[in-house]
mmCIF file of C-alpha atoms in Angstrom:
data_model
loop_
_atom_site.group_PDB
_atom_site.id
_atom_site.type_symbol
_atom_site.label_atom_id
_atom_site.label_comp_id
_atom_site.label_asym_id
_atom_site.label_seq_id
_atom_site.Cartn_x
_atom_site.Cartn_y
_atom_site.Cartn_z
ATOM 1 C CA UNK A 223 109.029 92.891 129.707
ATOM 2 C CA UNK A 224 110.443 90.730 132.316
ATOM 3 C CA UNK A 225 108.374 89.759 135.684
ATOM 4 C CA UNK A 226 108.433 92.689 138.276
ATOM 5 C CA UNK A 227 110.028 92.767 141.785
ATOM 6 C CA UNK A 228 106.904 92.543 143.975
ATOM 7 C CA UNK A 229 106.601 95.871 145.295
ATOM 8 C CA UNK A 230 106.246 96.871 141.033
ATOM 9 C CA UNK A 231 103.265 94.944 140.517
ATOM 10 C CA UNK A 232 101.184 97.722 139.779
ATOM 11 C CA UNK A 233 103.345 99.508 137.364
ATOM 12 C CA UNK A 234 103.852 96.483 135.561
ATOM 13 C CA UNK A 235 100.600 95.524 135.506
ATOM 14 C CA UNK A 236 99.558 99.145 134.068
ATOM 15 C CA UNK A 237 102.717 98.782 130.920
ATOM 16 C CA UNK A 238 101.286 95.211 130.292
ATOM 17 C CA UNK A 239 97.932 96.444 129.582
ATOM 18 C CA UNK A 240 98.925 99.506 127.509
ATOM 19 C CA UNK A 241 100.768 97.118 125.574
ATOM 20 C CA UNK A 242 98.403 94.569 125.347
ATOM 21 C CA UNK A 243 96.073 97.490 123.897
ATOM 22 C CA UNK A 244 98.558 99.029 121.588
ATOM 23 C CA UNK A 245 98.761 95.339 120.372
ATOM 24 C CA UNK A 246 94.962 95.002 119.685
ATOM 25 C CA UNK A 247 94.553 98.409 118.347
ATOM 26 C CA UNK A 248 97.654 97.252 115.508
ATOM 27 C CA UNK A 249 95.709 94.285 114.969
ATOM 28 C CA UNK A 250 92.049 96.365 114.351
ATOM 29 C CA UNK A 251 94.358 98.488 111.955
ATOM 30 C CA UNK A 252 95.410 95.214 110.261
ATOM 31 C CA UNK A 253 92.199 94.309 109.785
ATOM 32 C CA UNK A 254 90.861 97.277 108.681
ATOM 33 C CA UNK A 255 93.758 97.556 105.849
ATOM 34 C CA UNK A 256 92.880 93.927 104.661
ATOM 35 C CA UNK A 257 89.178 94.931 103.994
ATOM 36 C CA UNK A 258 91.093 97.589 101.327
ATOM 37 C CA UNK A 259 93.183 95.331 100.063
ATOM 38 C CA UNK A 260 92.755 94.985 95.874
ATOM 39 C CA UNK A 261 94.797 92.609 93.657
ATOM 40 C CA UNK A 262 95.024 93.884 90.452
ATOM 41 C CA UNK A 263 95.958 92.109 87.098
ATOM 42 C CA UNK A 264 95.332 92.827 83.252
ATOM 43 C CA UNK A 265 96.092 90.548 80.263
ATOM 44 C CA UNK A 266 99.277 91.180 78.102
ATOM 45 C CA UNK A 267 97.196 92.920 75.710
ATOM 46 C CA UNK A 268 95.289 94.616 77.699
ATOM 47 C CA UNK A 269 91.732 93.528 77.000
ATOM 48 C CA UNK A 270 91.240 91.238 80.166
ATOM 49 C CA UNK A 271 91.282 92.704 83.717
ATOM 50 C CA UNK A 272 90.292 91.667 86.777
ATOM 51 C CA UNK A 273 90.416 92.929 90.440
ATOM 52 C CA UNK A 274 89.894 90.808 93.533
ATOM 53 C CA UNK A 275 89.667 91.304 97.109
ATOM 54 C CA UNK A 276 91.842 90.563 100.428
ATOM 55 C CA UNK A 277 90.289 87.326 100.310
ATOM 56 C CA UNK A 278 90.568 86.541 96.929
ATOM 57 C CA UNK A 279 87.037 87.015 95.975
ATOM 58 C CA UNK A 280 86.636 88.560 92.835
ATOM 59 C CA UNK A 281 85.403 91.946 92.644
ATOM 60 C CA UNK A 282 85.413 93.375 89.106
ATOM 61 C CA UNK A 283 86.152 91.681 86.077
ATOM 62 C CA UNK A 284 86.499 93.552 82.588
ATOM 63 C CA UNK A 285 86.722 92.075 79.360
ATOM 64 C CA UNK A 286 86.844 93.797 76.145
ATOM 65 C CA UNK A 287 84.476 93.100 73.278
ATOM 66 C CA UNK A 288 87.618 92.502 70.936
ATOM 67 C CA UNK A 289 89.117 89.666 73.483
ATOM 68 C CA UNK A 290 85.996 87.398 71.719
ATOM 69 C CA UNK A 291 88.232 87.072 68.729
ATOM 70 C CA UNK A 292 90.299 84.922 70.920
ATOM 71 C CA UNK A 293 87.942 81.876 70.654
ATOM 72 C CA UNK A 294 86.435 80.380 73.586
ATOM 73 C CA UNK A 295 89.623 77.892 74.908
ATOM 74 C CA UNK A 296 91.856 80.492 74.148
ATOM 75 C CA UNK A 297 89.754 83.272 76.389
ATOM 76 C CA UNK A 298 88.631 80.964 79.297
ATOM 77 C CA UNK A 299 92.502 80.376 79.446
ATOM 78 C CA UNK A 300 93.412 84.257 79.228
ATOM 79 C CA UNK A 301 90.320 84.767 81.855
ATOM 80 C CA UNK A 302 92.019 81.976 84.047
ATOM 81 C CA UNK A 303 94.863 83.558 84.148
ATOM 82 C CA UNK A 304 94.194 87.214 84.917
ATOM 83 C CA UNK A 305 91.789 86.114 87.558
ATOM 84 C CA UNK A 306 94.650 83.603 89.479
ATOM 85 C CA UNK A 307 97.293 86.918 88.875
ATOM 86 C CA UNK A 308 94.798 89.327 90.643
ATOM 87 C CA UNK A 309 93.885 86.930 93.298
ATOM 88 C CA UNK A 310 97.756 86.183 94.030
ATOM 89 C CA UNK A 311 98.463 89.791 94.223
ATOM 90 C CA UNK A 312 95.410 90.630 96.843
ATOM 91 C CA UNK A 313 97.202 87.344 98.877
ATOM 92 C CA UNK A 314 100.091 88.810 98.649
ATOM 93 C CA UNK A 315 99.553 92.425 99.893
ATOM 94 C CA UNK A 316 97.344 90.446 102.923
ATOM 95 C CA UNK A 317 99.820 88.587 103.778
ATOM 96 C CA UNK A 318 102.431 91.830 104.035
ATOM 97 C CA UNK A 319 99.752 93.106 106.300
ATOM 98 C CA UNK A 320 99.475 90.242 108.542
ATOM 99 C CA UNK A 321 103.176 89.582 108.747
ATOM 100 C CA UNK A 322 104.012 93.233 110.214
ATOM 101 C CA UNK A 323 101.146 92.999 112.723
ATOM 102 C CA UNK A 324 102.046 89.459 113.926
ATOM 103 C CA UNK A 325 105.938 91.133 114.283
ATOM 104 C CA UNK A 326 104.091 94.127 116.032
ATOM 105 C CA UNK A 327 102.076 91.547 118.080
ATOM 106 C CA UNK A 328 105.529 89.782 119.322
ATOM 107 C CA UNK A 329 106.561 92.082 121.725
ATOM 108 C CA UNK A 330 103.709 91.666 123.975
ATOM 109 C CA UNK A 331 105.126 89.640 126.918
ATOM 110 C CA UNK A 332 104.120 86.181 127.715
ATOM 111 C CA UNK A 333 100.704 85.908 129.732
ATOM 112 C CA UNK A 334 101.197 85.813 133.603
ATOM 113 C CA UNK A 335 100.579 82.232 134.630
ATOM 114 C CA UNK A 336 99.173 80.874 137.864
ATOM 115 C CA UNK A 337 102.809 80.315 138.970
ATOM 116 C CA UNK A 338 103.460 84.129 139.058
ATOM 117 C CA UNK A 339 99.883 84.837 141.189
ATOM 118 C CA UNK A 340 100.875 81.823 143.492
ATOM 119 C CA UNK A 341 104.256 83.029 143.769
ATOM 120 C CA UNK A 342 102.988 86.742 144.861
ATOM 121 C CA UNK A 343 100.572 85.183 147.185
ATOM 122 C CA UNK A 344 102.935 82.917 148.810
ATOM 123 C CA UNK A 345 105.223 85.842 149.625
ATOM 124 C CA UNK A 346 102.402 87.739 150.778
ATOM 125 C CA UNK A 347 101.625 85.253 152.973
ATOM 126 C CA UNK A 348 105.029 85.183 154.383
ATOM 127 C CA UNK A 349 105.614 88.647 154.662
ATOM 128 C CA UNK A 350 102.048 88.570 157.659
ATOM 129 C CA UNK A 351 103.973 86.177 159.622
#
């Protein structure tokens, strides 16, 4: 959107602020779809699995009886690394959802600075004399 020709104020005032709310509705979307995000990962064998959330907080973890067999360095290492998997996975779908609404959120136009309002009321006041 470039700056308006005076007598266009008003019309370009009205597309700025229907963008700047398509913008904020995108970004309430965004939100809303990194509040459902879920990382999943499982173990190689299957017996370890672990979900976590947008944020990387761990919301479920499952761990079959027969992964005890393991022994305990051999499980907290197999637990380690199913939790890290999930956790990168839930960062990585966030991060697809943040990256398309920040390139949704680039076409809003630059904020009107003081320069623009001084500029309109400078010609305003040249256009009463």
């Amino acid at each position: 959107m470039r700056s308006p020709a005076p007598e266009d104020d008003a019309e370009y005032l009205a597309q700025y602020l229907a963008e700047s709310r398509r913008v904020l509705r995108d970004l309430q979307a965004a939100r809303a779809a990194m509040r459902q995000v879920e990382g999943r990962a499982e173990s190689d064998d299957g017996l370890i699995e672990a979900v976590a959330a947008g944020q990387g907080v761990l919301t479920r973890l499952r761990i079959d009886p027969r992964a005890l067999r393991l022994g305990e360095a051999a499980l907290g290492r197999a637990v380690a690394k199913v939790l890290r998997a999930a956790q990168e996975e839930a960062g990585r779908q966030a991060q697809e959802i943040a990256e398309r609404a920040a390139g949704r959120s680039a076409s809003l136009p630059a904020p009107l600075d003081e320069t623009f309002v001084r500029q309109r009321v400078e010609q305003a006041a040249l256009d009463l004399l």
